[in-house]
Coordinates of C-alpha atoms in Angstrom, one line a residue:
M16 CA 62.1 -8.4 20.2
P17 CA 60.4 -11.6 21.6
D18 CA 57.4 -11.3 23.9
T19 CA 58.2 -11.5 27.6
P20 CA 56.3 -14.3 29.2
L21 CA 53.6 -13.1 31.6
R22 CA 54.3 -13.7 35.2
R23 CA 52.0 -15.1 37.8
V24 CA 51.2 -12.5 40.4
V25 CA 50.4 -13.0 44.1
I26 CA 49.4 -10.9 47.1
T27 CA 51.8 -11.1 50.0
G28 CA 51.0 -8.1 52.2
L29 CA 47.8 -6.6 53.5
G30 CA 47.3 -3.2 55.2
A31 CA 44.0 -2.0 56.6
V32 CA 43.2 1.2 58.4
S33 CA 39.4 0.7 58.9
P34 CA 36.4 1.6 61.1
V35 CA 36.6 -1.9 62.6
G36 CA 40.3 -1.9 63.3
I37 CA 43.8 -1.2 62.2
G38 CA 46.0 -4.0 60.7
A39 CA 44.9 -6.9 58.5
E40 CA 44.6 -9.4 61.3
V41 CA 42.5 -7.1 63.5
F42 CA 40.4 -6.2 60.5
A43 CA 39.8 -9.8 59.5
G44 CA 38.8 -10.8 63.1
A45 CA 36.3 -7.9 63.3
V46 CA 34.8 -8.8 59.9
R47 CA 34.5 -12.5 60.8
A48 CA 32.7 -11.5 64.0
G49 CA 30.3 -9.2 62.2
R50 CA 31.5 -6.2 64.2
V51 CA 29.8 -2.9 63.1
G52 CA 32.1 0.1 63.1
I53 CA 29.4 2.7 62.5
E54 CA 28.8 5.3 65.2
P55 CA 27.7 8.9 65.6
I56 CA 30.0 11.2 63.6
R57 CA 32.8 12.9 65.4
S58 CA 34.8 14.6 62.7
F59 CA 32.2 17.4 62.0
D60 CA 29.0 18.6 63.4
A61 CA 26.3 16.4 61.8
S62 CA 23.4 17.7 63.9
P63 CA 21.8 19.5 60.9
F64 CA 21.4 16.2 59.1
P65 CA 18.8 13.5 59.8
S66 CA 21.6 11.0 59.1
R67 CA 24.3 11.4 61.8
N68 CA 26.3 8.2 61.7
A69 CA 29.4 7.1 59.8
G70 CA 32.2 4.6 59.7
E71 CA 35.1 6.6 61.0
V72 CA 38.6 5.5 62.0
N73 CA 38.7 7.3 65.4
D74 CA 41.8 5.6 66.7
F75 CA 44.1 6.5 63.8
E76 CA 47.3 8.2 64.9
P77 CA 49.6 8.6 61.9
T78 CA 52.8 8.9 63.9
E79 CA 52.2 5.4 65.3
I80 CA 52.5 3.9 61.9
L81 CA 54.3 6.2 59.5
R82 CA 58.1 6.5 59.6
N83 CA 58.9 9.2 57.0
L84 CA 55.9 11.4 56.4
D85 CA 55.3 14.6 58.4
P86 CA 51.5 14.4 59.1
D87 CA 51.2 18.2 59.0
R88 CA 52.2 18.2 55.3
W89 CA 49.7 15.7 54.0
G90 CA 45.9 15.4 53.9
R91 CA 44.0 12.7 55.8
S92 CA 43.3 10.6 52.7
G93 CA 47.0 10.5 51.9
L94 CA 47.9 9.6 55.4
L95 CA 45.4 6.8 55.5
A96 CA 46.8 5.4 52.2
A97 CA 50.4 5.7 53.3
A98 CA 49.7 4.0 56.7
A99 CA 47.8 1.2 55.0
A100 CA 50.7 0.7 52.5
R101 CA 53.3 0.7 55.4
L102 CA 51.2 -1.9 57.2
A103 CA 51.0 -4.0 54.0
V104 CA 54.8 -3.9 53.6
E105 CA 55.4 -4.9 57.2
D106 CA 52.8 -7.7 56.9
S107 CA 54.6 -9.0 53.8
G108 CA 57.9 -9.4 55.5
I109 CA 59.7 -7.9 52.6
E110 CA 62.7 -5.7 53.2
P111 CA 61.7 -2.1 52.6
E112 CA 65.1 -1.4 51.1
L113 CA 64.3 -4.0 48.4
L114 CA 61.2 -2.1 47.5
S115 CA 62.8 1.3 47.3
A116 CA 65.7 0.0 45.3
G117 CA 63.6 -1.9 42.8
R118 CA 60.9 -1.0 40.2
S119 CA 58.2 -0.4 42.7
G120 CA 55.3 2.0 42.9
S121 CA 51.7 2.5 44.0
I122 CA 48.3 2.8 42.4
M123 CA 45.6 4.1 44.8
G124 CA 41.9 4.7 44.2
T125 CA 39.7 7.4 45.5
T126 CA 36.2 8.9 45.2
S127 CA 36.7 12.4 46.6
G128 CA 40.5 12.8 46.9
E129 CA 41.4 15.1 49.7
S130 CA 37.8 16.1 50.3
A131 CA 38.4 17.1 53.9
V132 CA 41.1 19.4 52.8
G133 CA 38.7 20.8 50.2
Q134 CA 36.1 21.3 52.9
S135 CA 38.6 23.3 55.0
L136 CA 39.7 25.4 52.0
G137 CA 36.1 26.1 51.0
G138 CA 35.4 27.5 54.5
Q139 CA 38.5 29.7 54.4
W140 CA 37.6 31.1 51.0
L141 CA 34.0 31.8 52.2
T142 CA 35.1 33.6 55.4
Q143 CA 38.5 35.2 54.4
G144 CA 38.5 35.3 50.6
L145 CA 40.9 33.8 48.1
K146 CA 44.0 35.4 49.8
G147 CA 42.9 33.8 53.1
L148 CA 43.6 30.2 51.9
E149 CA 46.2 28.5 53.9
P150 CA 49.2 27.5 51.6
R151 CA 49.8 24.3 53.5
L152 CA 46.3 23.1 52.7
V153 CA 46.5 24.2 49.1
G154 CA 49.5 21.9 48.7
Q155 CA 47.6 19.0 50.2
M156 CA 44.6 19.4 48.0
P157 CA 45.5 17.5 44.7
A158 CA 44.1 14.0 44.6
S159 CA 47.5 12.8 43.2
Q160 CA 48.9 13.4 46.7
I161 CA 47.2 10.1 47.8
A162 CA 49.6 7.9 45.8
N163 CA 52.4 10.4 46.2
A164 CA 52.1 9.9 50.0
V165 CA 52.5 6.1 49.6
N166 CA 55.6 6.5 47.5
A167 CA 57.1 9.2 49.8
E168 CA 56.5 7.1 52.9
L169 CA 58.1 4.0 51.3
G170 CA 60.8 5.7 49.2
L171 CA 59.4 4.2 46.0
S172 CA 60.5 5.7 42.6
G173 CA 58.1 3.9 40.3
D174 CA 54.6 4.9 39.3
A175 CA 52.5 6.9 41.7
Q176 CA 49.0 7.1 40.3
T177 CA 45.7 8.0 41.9
I178 CA 42.7 6.6 40.1
P179 CA 39.6 8.6 40.7
T180 CA 36.9 6.2 39.5
A181 CA 34.9 6.6 42.7
C182 CA 33.6 3.5 44.5
S183 CA 35.2 1.0 42.1
A184 CA 38.6 2.7 42.2
S185 CA 40.5 0.2 44.4
N186 CA 39.6 -2.6 42.1
Y187 CA 40.8 -0.5 39.1
A188 CA 44.0 0.0 41.1
L189 CA 44.4 -3.7 41.8
G190 CA 43.8 -4.6 38.2
Y191 CA 46.3 -2.0 36.9
A192 CA 48.9 -3.1 39.5
F193 CA 48.4 -6.7 38.5
D194 CA 49.0 -5.8 34.8
M195 CA 52.2 -4.0 35.7
V196 CA 53.7 -6.8 37.7
R197 CA 52.4 -9.5 35.3
S198 CA 54.0 -7.9 32.3
G199 CA 57.3 -7.2 34.0
E200 CA 56.9 -3.4 33.9
A201 CA 57.1 -3.4 37.7
D202 CA 58.5 -5.9 40.2
F203 CA 56.4 -4.8 43.2
M204 CA 53.3 -2.7 43.4
L205 CA 51.1 -1.4 46.2
A206 CA 47.4 -1.2 45.2
G207 CA 44.3 0.0 47.2
G208 CA 42.5 3.2 48.0
A209 CA 41.6 5.8 50.5
D210 CA 38.8 8.3 51.3
V211 CA 37.7 10.2 54.4
V212 CA 34.4 11.1 56.1
N213 CA 33.6 14.8 55.9
R214 CA 30.7 17.2 55.6
L215 CA 31.1 17.7 51.8
T216 CA 30.7 14.0 51.0
H217 CA 28.1 13.4 53.6
S218 CA 25.9 16.2 52.4
G219 CA 26.3 15.1 48.8
F220 CA 24.9 11.7 49.4
Y221 CA 22.2 13.1 51.6
A222 CA 21.2 15.4 48.8
L223 CA 21.0 12.4 46.5
G224 CA 18.5 10.8 48.8
A225 CA 20.9 7.8 49.1
M226 CA 21.6 7.8 52.8
A227 CA 20.2 5.6 55.5
A228 CA 19.1 7.3 58.8
D229 CA 21.0 4.9 61.1
L230 CA 22.7 1.8 59.7
P231 CA 23.2 0.3 56.2
R232 CA 21.2 -2.9 55.7
P233 CA 22.4 -4.5 52.5
F234 CA 19.9 -7.0 51.0
D235 CA 17.4 -6.3 53.7
A236 CA 13.7 -5.8 52.8
N237 CA 13.7 -2.4 54.5
R238 CA 17.1 -1.2 53.4
A239 CA 17.2 2.6 52.9
G240 CA 20.6 3.6 51.7
I241 CA 24.3 4.0 52.5
V242 CA 26.2 5.3 55.5
T243 CA 29.5 7.0 54.6
G244 CA 32.7 5.5 55.8
E245 CA 36.5 6.1 55.6
G246 CA 39.7 4.3 55.6
G247 CA 42.9 3.2 53.8
A248 CA 43.4 -0.2 52.2
A249 CA 46.5 -1.5 50.6
L250 CA 47.8 -4.8 49.1
L251 CA 51.3 -5.7 48.1
L252 CA 51.6 -7.5 44.8
E253 CA 54.8 -9.3 43.6
P254 CA 55.7 -12.1 41.1
L255 CA 55.0 -15.6 42.3
D256 CA 58.6 -16.8 41.7
H257 CA 60.0 -14.0 43.9
A258 CA 57.5 -14.7 46.6
L259 CA 58.4 -18.4 46.6
A260 CA 62.1 -17.6 46.6
R261 CA 61.9 -15.5 49.7
G262 CA 59.5 -17.9 51.5
A263 CA 56.7 -15.3 51.6
R264 CA 53.3 -16.0 53.0
I265 CA 51.0 -16.0 49.9
Y266 CA 47.4 -14.8 50.7
A267 CA 46.1 -15.2 47.2
E268 CA 47.0 -15.3 43.5
V269 CA 45.4 -12.6 41.3
L270 CA 43.8 -14.7 38.6
G271 CA 42.4 -11.8 36.5
Y272 CA 40.0 -8.9 36.3
A273 CA 37.7 -7.0 34.0
A274 CA 36.5 -3.5 33.7
N275 CA 33.7 -1.9 31.7
C276 CA 31.4 1.1 31.8
D277 CA 27.6 1.1 31.5
A278 CA 27.7 4.5 29.7
E279 CA 24.0 4.5 30.6
H280 CA 23.1 6.5 33.7
M281 CA 25.1 8.6 36.2
V282 CA 23.9 6.9 39.3
H283 CA 21.7 3.9 38.3
P284 CA 23.7 0.7 37.7
D285 CA 22.9 -1.6 34.8
A286 CA 22.5 -5.3 35.4
T287 CA 23.3 -6.4 31.8
S288 CA 26.6 -4.4 31.8
I289 CA 27.6 -5.7 35.2
A290 CA 26.9 -9.3 34.1
A291 CA 29.1 -8.7 31.0
C292 CA 31.9 -7.5 33.3
I293 CA 31.6 -10.6 35.5
R294 CA 31.7 -12.9 32.4
A295 CA 34.8 -11.0 31.1
A296 CA 36.5 -11.3 34.5
H297 CA 35.8 -15.1 34.5
R298 CA 37.2 -15.4 31.0
N299 CA 40.3 -13.4 31.8
A300 CA 40.9 -15.3 35.0
G301 CA 40.4 -18.7 33.3
V302 CA 37.6 -19.7 35.6
T303 CA 33.9 -20.7 35.3
P304 CA 31.0 -19.6 37.4
E305 CA 30.9 -23.0 39.0
Q306 CA 34.3 -22.4 40.5
I307 CA 33.4 -19.2 42.4
D308 CA 33.0 -20.0 46.1
Y309 CA 32.2 -16.5 47.3
I310 CA 31.2 -13.1 46.0
C311 CA 32.3 -10.0 48.0
A312 CA 29.5 -7.7 46.9
H313 CA 29.4 -4.0 46.2
G314 CA 26.3 -4.2 48.4
T315 CA 25.7 -0.6 49.3
G316 CA 22.3 -1.1 50.9
T317 CA 20.4 1.1 48.5
P318 CA 17.3 -0.5 47.0
T319 CA 18.5 -0.1 43.5
N320 CA 22.1 -1.3 43.9
D321 CA 21.3 -4.5 45.7
S322 CA 18.5 -5.7 43.5
T323 CA 20.6 -4.8 40.3
E324 CA 23.7 -6.6 41.7
V325 CA 21.8 -9.8 42.5
N326 CA 20.0 -9.6 39.1
A327 CA 23.4 -9.4 37.3
V328 CA 24.8 -12.3 39.3
R329 CA 21.7 -14.4 38.4
Q330 CA 22.4 -13.6 34.7
V331 CA 25.8 -15.3 35.0
F332 CA 25.3 -18.0 37.7
G333 CA 21.7 -19.0 37.0
D334 CA 20.1 -20.8 39.9
R335 CA 23.4 -21.7 41.6
L336 CA 24.3 -18.5 43.4
P337 CA 27.5 -18.5 45.5
P338 CA 27.3 -16.9 49.0
I339 CA 27.3 -13.1 48.5
S340 CA 27.8 -10.6 51.4
S341 CA 28.5 -6.9 51.9
L342 CA 31.3 -5.4 54.1
K343 CA 29.6 -2.1 53.9
S344 CA 27.1 -3.4 56.5
M345 CA 30.1 -3.1 58.9
L346 CA 32.4 -0.4 57.5
G347 CA 29.9 1.9 55.9
H348 CA 30.7 3.0 52.3
T349 CA 34.4 3.7 52.3
M350 CA 34.2 5.0 48.8
G351 CA 37.5 4.6 46.9
A352 CA 38.8 2.2 49.5
A353 CA 35.7 -0.1 49.4
S354 CA 36.8 -2.7 46.9
G355 CA 40.3 -2.6 48.5
F356 CA 38.8 -3.7 51.8
G357 CA 36.8 -6.2 49.8
A358 CA 40.1 -7.6 48.4
I359 CA 41.7 -7.8 51.9
A360 CA 38.6 -9.6 53.3
S361 CA 38.7 -12.0 50.3
C362 CA 42.4 -12.7 50.9
K363 CA 41.7 -13.4 54.6
A364 CA 38.7 -15.6 53.6
L365 CA 41.0 -17.7 51.4
E366 CA 43.7 -17.9 54.0
Q367 CA 41.6 -18.6 57.1
G368 CA 38.6 -20.5 55.5
F369 CA 35.6 -18.4 56.2
L370 CA 32.8 -16.4 54.5
P371 CA 32.6 -12.7 55.5
P372 CA 29.1 -11.8 56.8
T373 CA 26.5 -9.2 56.1
A374 CA 25.6 -7.4 59.4
N375 CA 22.4 -5.6 60.3
L376 CA 20.2 -7.9 58.4
L377 CA 16.7 -8.2 59.8
E378 CA 14.7 -9.7 56.9
I379 CA 16.2 -10.6 53.5
D380 CA 14.3 -8.9 50.7
P381 CA 12.1 -11.6 49.1
E382 CA 12.2 -9.6 45.9
L383 CA 15.8 -10.7 45.5
G384 CA 14.5 -14.2 44.7
P385 CA 15.3 -17.6 46.0
G386 CA 18.7 -19.0 46.9
V387 CA 20.3 -15.7 48.0
D388 CA 22.8 -16.5 50.8
V389 CA 24.1 -13.3 52.3
V390 CA 25.8 -14.9 55.2
P391 CA 23.8 -13.0 57.8
G392 CA 25.2 -11.9 61.1
R393 CA 28.6 -13.5 61.6
G394 CA 31.2 -15.1 59.4
R395 CA 30.8 -18.8 58.5
D396 CA 33.5 -21.4 58.3
A397 CA 34.0 -22.6 54.7
Q398 CA 36.5 -24.0 52.3
V399 CA 37.2 -21.1 49.9
E400 CA 39.3 -21.5 46.8
I401 CA 38.2 -18.7 44.4
V402 CA 36.5 -15.4 45.2
Q403 CA 35.0 -12.7 43.1
N404 CA 35.3 -9.1 44.3
H405 CA 32.9 -6.4 43.0
G406 CA 33.4 -2.7 42.6
F407 CA 30.8 -0.4 41.0
A408 CA 30.7 3.4 40.8
F409 CA 28.7 6.3 39.6
G410 CA 29.1 6.8 35.9
G411 CA 28.7 3.1 35.4
N412 CA 32.3 2.1 36.1
N413 CA 32.4 -1.6 36.9
V414 CA 35.4 -3.7 37.9
I415 CA 35.5 -7.3 38.9
T416 CA 38.6 -8.9 40.4
I417 CA 39.1 -12.7 40.8
L418 CA 41.4 -14.0 43.5
G419 CA 42.3 -17.6 44.1
R420 CA 44.1 -19.7 46.7
Y421 CA 47.7 -20.3 45.5
S422 CA 48.4 -24.0 44.8

């Protein structure tokens, strides 16, 4: 049987449910303005913690976006993912019936799955015993429900996979969805991720000593750690020829990606491994370092991550570093949704011609070396043709996606 030619794949729909706004246009406007969506935590009592801030989506009302899901039957992570996917489909202008009738599915990333549900079940078990667990919550608990919620909301009968590779998971999802559409295994795919703010995740990062007291300050000389965040991010991928035939708005072409694993340390990233991942992504995308106009950094704001990330970039780019900025300065660390939001911001940067900023910067860390442009404060107008989106995770899981302006 002859090989099927690989198809070019483009992104035609964006869906964002984020701490700085709901909807891709609102999200992009907030990012461009450098708006910070980090406030005192409302979803649980954070008073016992020294760190009491997070990037929460306080204005999320599922029934205002979702058409098919009963919010009482799904956890918050699944609802965020499904809402983002619904928004991406609406943004794309594609007929929902075309998606549900075709070979369409979803790949969604996460760090903690339905962690808020798990927190509730843990409390019930502690106070009421095993028989006191609420069956409704037990049914919401599996992480697989995140992608299942997307397929159920949109009536999709293709793959429904939840990828639990933590903070690089959305980039894994985007790369996997790209492969499926490129190979012809699927005609349309939703890719992205979702996670929620809750006591369990908050206390875990606090126990690791990785949490800032007030705000995340990526690349700052006095950066102290992350601030947790939440949200749902989704992107609609389809073949280029189909997008052109229906006159779709094309945000970006997925040029390629690469994934590897440090297999070195549970929480400490490895610059050499990250650099190897960047080189592989360039090779797979058919680009050179000189062609990269912007890097959407992982940029957590921990001392180790930011210095390691810049070190890895230097290994590949030498003295010519592209502008590199961190959305986590505005959103907090949205865990499994982080690189999904990075992809959405990158698409908007390509479409609108700007560089997303790094907020909260007071003094760039001189130890990062010369020539590091983190686009401080507000977005900057720029001609952007090719962007590089980073996603790193505990366990050494690295994924780099490369997006380009369609031409």
